[in-house]
Coordinates of N, CA, C and O in Angstrom, one line a residue:
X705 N 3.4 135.6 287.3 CA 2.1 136.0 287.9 C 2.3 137.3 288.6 O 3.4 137.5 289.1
X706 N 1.5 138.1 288.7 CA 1.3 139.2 288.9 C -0.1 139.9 289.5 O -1.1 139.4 289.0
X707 N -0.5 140.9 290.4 CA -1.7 140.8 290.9 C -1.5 142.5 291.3 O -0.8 143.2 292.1
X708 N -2.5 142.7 290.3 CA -3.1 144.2 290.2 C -4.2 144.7 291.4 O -5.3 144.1 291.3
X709 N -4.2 145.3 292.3 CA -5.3 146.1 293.0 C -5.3 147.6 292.8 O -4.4 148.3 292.8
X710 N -6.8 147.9 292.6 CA -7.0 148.9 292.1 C -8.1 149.2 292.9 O -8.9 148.2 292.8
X711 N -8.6 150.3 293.7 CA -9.2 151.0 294.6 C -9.1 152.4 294.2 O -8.1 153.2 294.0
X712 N -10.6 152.5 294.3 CA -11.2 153.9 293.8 C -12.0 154.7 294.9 O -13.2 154.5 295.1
X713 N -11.3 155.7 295.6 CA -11.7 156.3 296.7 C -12.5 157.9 296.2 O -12.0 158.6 295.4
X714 N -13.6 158.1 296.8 CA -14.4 159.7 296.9 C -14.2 160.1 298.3 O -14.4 159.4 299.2
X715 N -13.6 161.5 298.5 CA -13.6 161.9 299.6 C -14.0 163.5 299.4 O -13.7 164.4 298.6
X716 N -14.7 163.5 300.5 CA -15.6 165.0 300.9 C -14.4 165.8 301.1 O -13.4 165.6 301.7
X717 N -14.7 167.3 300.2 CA -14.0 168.4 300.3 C -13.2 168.7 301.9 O -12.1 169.0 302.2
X718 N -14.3 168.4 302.7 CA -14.3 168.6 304.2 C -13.0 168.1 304.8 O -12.3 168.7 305.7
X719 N -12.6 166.9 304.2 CA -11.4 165.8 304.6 C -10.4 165.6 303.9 O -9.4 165.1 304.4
X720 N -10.5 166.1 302.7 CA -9.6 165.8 301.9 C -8.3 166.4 302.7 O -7.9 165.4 303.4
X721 N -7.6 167.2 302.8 CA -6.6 167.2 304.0 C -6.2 166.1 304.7 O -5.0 165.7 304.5
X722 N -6.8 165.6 305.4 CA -6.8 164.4 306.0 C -6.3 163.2 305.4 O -5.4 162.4 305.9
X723 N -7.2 163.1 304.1 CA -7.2 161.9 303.3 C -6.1 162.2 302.7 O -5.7 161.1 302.3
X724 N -5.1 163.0 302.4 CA -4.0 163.1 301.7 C -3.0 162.8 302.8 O -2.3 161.8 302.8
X725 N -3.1 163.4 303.4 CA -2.2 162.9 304.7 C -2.0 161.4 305.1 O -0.9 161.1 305.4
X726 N -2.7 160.6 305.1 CA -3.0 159.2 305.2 C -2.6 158.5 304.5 O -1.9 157.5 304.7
X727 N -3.3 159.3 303.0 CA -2.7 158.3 301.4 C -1.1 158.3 301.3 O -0.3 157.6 300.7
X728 N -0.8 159.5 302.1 CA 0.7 159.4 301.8 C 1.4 158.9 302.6 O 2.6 159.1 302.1
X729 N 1.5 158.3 303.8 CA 1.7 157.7 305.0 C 1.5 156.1 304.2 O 2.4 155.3 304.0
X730 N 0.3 155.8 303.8 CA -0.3 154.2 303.5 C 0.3 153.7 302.3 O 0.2 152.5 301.9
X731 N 1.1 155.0 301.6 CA 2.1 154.7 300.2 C 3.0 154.6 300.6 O 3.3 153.4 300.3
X732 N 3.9 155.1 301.4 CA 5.1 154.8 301.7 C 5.2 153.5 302.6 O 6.2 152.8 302.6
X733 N 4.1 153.0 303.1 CA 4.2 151.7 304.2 C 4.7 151.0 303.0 O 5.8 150.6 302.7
X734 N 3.2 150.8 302.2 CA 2.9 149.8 301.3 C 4.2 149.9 300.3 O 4.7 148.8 300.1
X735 N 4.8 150.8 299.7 CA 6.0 150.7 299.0 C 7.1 149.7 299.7 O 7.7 148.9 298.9
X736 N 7.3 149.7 300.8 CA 8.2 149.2 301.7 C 8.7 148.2 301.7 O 9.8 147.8 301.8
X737 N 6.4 147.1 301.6 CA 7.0 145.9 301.6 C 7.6 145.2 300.1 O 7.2 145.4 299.0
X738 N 8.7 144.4 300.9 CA 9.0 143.2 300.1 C 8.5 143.1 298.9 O 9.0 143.7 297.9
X739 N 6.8 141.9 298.9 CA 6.3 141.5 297.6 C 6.0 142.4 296.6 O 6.2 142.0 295.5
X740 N 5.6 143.9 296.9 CA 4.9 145.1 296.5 C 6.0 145.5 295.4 O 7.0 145.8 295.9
X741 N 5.8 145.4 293.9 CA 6.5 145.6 293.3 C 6.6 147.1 292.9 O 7.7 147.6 292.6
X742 N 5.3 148.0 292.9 CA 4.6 149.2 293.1 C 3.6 149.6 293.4 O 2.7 148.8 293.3
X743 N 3.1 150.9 294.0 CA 2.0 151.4 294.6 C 2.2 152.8 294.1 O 3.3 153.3 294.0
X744 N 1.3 153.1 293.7 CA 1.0 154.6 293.2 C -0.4 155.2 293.0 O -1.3 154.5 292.5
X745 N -0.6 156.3 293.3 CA -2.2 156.8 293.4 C -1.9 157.8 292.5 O -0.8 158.4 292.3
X746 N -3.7 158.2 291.8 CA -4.0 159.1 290.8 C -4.7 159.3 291.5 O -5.4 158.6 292.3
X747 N -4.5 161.3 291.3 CA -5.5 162.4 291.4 C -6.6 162.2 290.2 O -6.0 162.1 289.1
X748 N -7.9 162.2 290.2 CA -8.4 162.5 289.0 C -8.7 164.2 289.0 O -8.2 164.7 289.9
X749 N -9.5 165.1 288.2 CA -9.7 166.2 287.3 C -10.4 166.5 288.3 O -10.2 167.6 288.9
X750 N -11.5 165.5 288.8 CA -12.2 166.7 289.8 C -12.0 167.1 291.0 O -12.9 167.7 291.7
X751 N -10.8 166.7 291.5 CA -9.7 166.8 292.8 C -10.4 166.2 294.1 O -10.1 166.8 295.1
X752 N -11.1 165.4 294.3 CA -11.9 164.6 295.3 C -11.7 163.1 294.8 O -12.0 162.4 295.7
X753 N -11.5 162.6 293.9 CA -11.3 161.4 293.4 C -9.9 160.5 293.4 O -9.0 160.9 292.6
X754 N -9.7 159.8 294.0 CA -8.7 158.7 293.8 C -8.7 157.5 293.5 O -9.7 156.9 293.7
X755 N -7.4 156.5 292.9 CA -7.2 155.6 292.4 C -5.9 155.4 292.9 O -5.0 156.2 292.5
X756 N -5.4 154.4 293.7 CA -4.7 153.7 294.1 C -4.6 152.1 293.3 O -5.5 151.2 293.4
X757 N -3.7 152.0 292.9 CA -2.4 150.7 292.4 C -1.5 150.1 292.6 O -0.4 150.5 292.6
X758 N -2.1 148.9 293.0 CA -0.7 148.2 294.0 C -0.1 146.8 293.2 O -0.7 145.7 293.4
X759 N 0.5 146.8 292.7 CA 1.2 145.8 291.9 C 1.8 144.5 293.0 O 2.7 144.9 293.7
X760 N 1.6 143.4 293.3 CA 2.0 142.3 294.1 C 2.5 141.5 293.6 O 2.7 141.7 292.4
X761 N 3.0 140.3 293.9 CA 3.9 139.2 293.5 C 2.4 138.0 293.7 O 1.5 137.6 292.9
X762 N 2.5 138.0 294.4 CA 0.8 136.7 294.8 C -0.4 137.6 295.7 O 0.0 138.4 296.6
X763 N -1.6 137.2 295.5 CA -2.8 137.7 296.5 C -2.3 137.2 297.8 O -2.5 137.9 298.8
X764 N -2.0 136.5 297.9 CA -1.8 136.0 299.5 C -0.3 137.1 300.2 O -0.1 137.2 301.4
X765 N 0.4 137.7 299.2 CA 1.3 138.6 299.8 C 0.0 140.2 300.1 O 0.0 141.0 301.0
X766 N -0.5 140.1 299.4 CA -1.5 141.6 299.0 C -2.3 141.1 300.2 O -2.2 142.1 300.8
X767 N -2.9 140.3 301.0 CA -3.8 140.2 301.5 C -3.3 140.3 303.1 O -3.8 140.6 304.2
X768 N -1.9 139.7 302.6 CA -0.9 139.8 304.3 C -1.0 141.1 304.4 O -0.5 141.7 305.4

């Protein structure tokens, strides 16, 4: 068993700075834990678009 999350983020030109800074901070947490088998985020083409993937062991570990 295995449990995919996938989260699709838009962020204003304005922030994006910001939002990078965070995403990369919230990857390294989330790498960390235990159940978290991987986490990794895609840039899309129009450089304001993201996609975050977090691979878990059970929803109840993803949700802790």
């Amino acid at each position: 068993y295995l449990l995919l999350v996938r989260n699709e983020m838009t962020v204003s030109h304005k922030h994006l700075g910001e939002f990078c800074g965070s995403l990369k901070q919230y990857l390294k947490s989330v790498a960390g834990e235990r159940d978290c088998f991987h986490v990794t985020a895609v840039k899309l083409p129009d450089g304001v678009t993201f996609i975050v993937y977090e691979f878990w062991e059970t929803e109840e570990d993803w949700k802790r």
